[in-house]
Every structure is written in C-alpha cells, then in structure tokens.
C-alpha cells in the first residue's frame, strides 16, 4: 500500500509521529521517502540516532513549523 510512495509527517518527532514512523518502516520496507517535518531540533537529533541515514536513506529531515506557510509550501 505505501511501498514506492512518499509521505510527509508534520510533527514527526512527537509521540504519534514516532509511532507512525516505526510502524511504516516495519510494514513497508520499500517506502520511497518519509519526510519528517518538525520544529524541535533536539527531538530530530535524538530521533536521527534511532534512524541513521546509513540504515534509513529514505528518511528526509526538515526543520519547520506548520504555521510557516511559505516554508511548508516549499516541501
């Protein structure tokens, strides 16, 4: 279902985002891209330790806030 698809997760470093990432990666190993969009740099740093680029090259990390419409539309 999600294999070869791209998904964009706002608030990806929160509780729901983390659970969703874990579930998607375990059930859809051939997902094309997951973009983690959140404003918390520390949480992104911590989550990157669990999902390193060498093991999970399909994950893209973006710092931003959903209230910033211009930044959000660039993604």
mmCIF file of C-alpha atoms in Angstrom:
data_model
loop_
_atom_site.group_PDB
_atom_site.id
_atom_site.type_symbol
_atom_site.label_atom_id
_atom_site.label_comp_id
_atom_site.label_asym_id
_atom_site.label_seq_id
_atom_site.Cartn_x
_atom_site.Cartn_y
_atom_site.Cartn_z
ATOM 1 C CA UNK A 1 0.000 0.000 0.000
ATOM 2 C CA UNK A 2 2.705 2.542 0.943
ATOM 3 C CA UNK A 3 5.597 0.851 -0.855
ATOM 4 C CA UNK A 4 7.091 3.148 -3.516
ATOM 5 C CA UNK A 5 5.159 6.093 -2.033
ATOM 6 C CA UNK A 6 6.346 9.294 -0.367
ATOM 7 C CA UNK A 7 4.842 10.520 2.884
ATOM 8 C CA UNK A 8 5.205 13.814 4.729
ATOM 9 C CA UNK A 9 4.782 13.767 8.511
ATOM 10 C CA UNK A 10 4.202 17.038 10.344
ATOM 11 C CA UNK A 11 5.128 16.852 13.997
ATOM 12 C CA UNK A 12 7.110 13.753 13.138
ATOM 13 C CA UNK A 13 9.186 13.824 16.314
ATOM 14 C CA UNK A 14 6.187 13.693 18.653
ATOM 15 C CA UNK A 15 4.677 10.585 20.194
ATOM 16 C CA UNK A 16 2.279 9.890 17.325
ATOM 17 C CA UNK A 17 4.896 10.700 14.688
ATOM 18 C CA UNK A 18 7.456 8.337 16.224
ATOM 19 C CA UNK A 19 4.910 5.512 16.433
ATOM 20 C CA UNK A 20 3.851 6.120 12.839
ATOM 21 C CA UNK A 21 7.451 6.088 11.575
ATOM 22 C CA UNK A 22 8.170 2.834 13.384
ATOM 23 C CA UNK A 23 5.016 1.198 12.010
ATOM 24 C CA UNK A 24 5.561 2.393 8.442
ATOM 25 C CA UNK A 25 9.188 1.270 8.334
ATOM 26 C CA UNK A 26 8.351 -2.154 9.740
ATOM 27 C CA UNK A 27 5.384 -2.796 7.448
ATOM 28 C CA UNK A 28 6.531 -1.044 4.260
ATOM 29 C CA UNK A 29 10.283 -1.562 3.809
ATOM 30 C CA UNK A 30 10.143 -0.288 0.226
ATOM 31 C CA UNK A 31 8.657 3.100 1.034
ATOM 32 C CA UNK A 32 10.172 5.673 -1.306
ATOM 33 C CA UNK A 33 10.564 8.608 1.096
ATOM 34 C CA UNK A 34 9.488 9.732 4.540
ATOM 35 C CA UNK A 35 9.865 13.432 5.285
ATOM 36 C CA UNK A 36 9.956 14.216 8.993
ATOM 37 C CA UNK A 37 8.881 17.840 9.458
ATOM 38 C CA UNK A 38 9.123 19.303 12.941
ATOM 39 C CA UNK A 39 10.287 22.420 14.694
ATOM 40 C CA UNK A 40 12.184 20.723 17.512
ATOM 41 C CA UNK A 41 15.849 20.356 16.567
ATOM 42 C CA UNK A 42 16.706 18.381 19.705
ATOM 43 C CA UNK A 43 13.966 15.837 19.097
ATOM 44 C CA UNK A 44 15.092 15.474 15.485
ATOM 45 C CA UNK A 45 18.654 14.934 16.674
ATOM 46 C CA UNK A 46 17.503 12.259 19.129
ATOM 47 C CA UNK A 47 15.319 10.536 16.529
ATOM 48 C CA UNK A 48 18.153 10.562 13.991
ATOM 49 C CA UNK A 49 20.171 8.420 16.387
ATOM 50 C CA UNK A 50 17.463 5.746 16.090
ATOM 51 C CA UNK A 51 17.094 6.144 12.326
ATOM 52 C CA UNK A 52 20.531 6.854 10.898
ATOM 53 C CA UNK A 53 20.899 7.915 7.269
ATOM 54 C CA UNK A 54 23.094 4.910 6.544
ATOM 55 C CA UNK A 55 20.349 2.480 7.615
ATOM 56 C CA UNK A 56 17.337 4.561 6.564
ATOM 57 C CA UNK A 57 18.276 6.610 3.486
ATOM 58 C CA UNK A 58 14.591 7.114 2.657
ATOM 59 C CA UNK A 59 14.136 9.457 5.639
ATOM 60 C CA UNK A 60 14.452 13.178 4.971
ATOM 61 C CA UNK A 61 14.687 15.568 7.941
ATOM 62 C CA UNK A 62 13.237 19.089 7.733
ATOM 63 C CA UNK A 63 13.123 21.736 10.469
ATOM 64 C CA UNK A 64 10.000 23.867 10.236
ATOM 65 C CA UNK A 65 6.733 24.919 11.763
ATOM 66 C CA UNK A 66 3.335 24.287 10.174
ATOM 67 C CA UNK A 67 2.438 27.905 10.966
ATOM 68 C CA UNK A 68 5.080 28.988 8.425
ATOM 69 C CA UNK A 69 3.011 28.536 5.251
ATOM 70 C CA UNK A 70 5.808 29.678 2.928
ATOM 71 C CA UNK A 71 8.301 27.137 4.292
ATOM 72 C CA UNK A 72 5.695 24.401 4.284
ATOM 73 C CA UNK A 73 4.720 25.022 0.645
ATOM 74 C CA UNK A 74 8.379 24.579 -0.423
ATOM 75 C CA UNK A 75 8.269 20.950 0.712
#
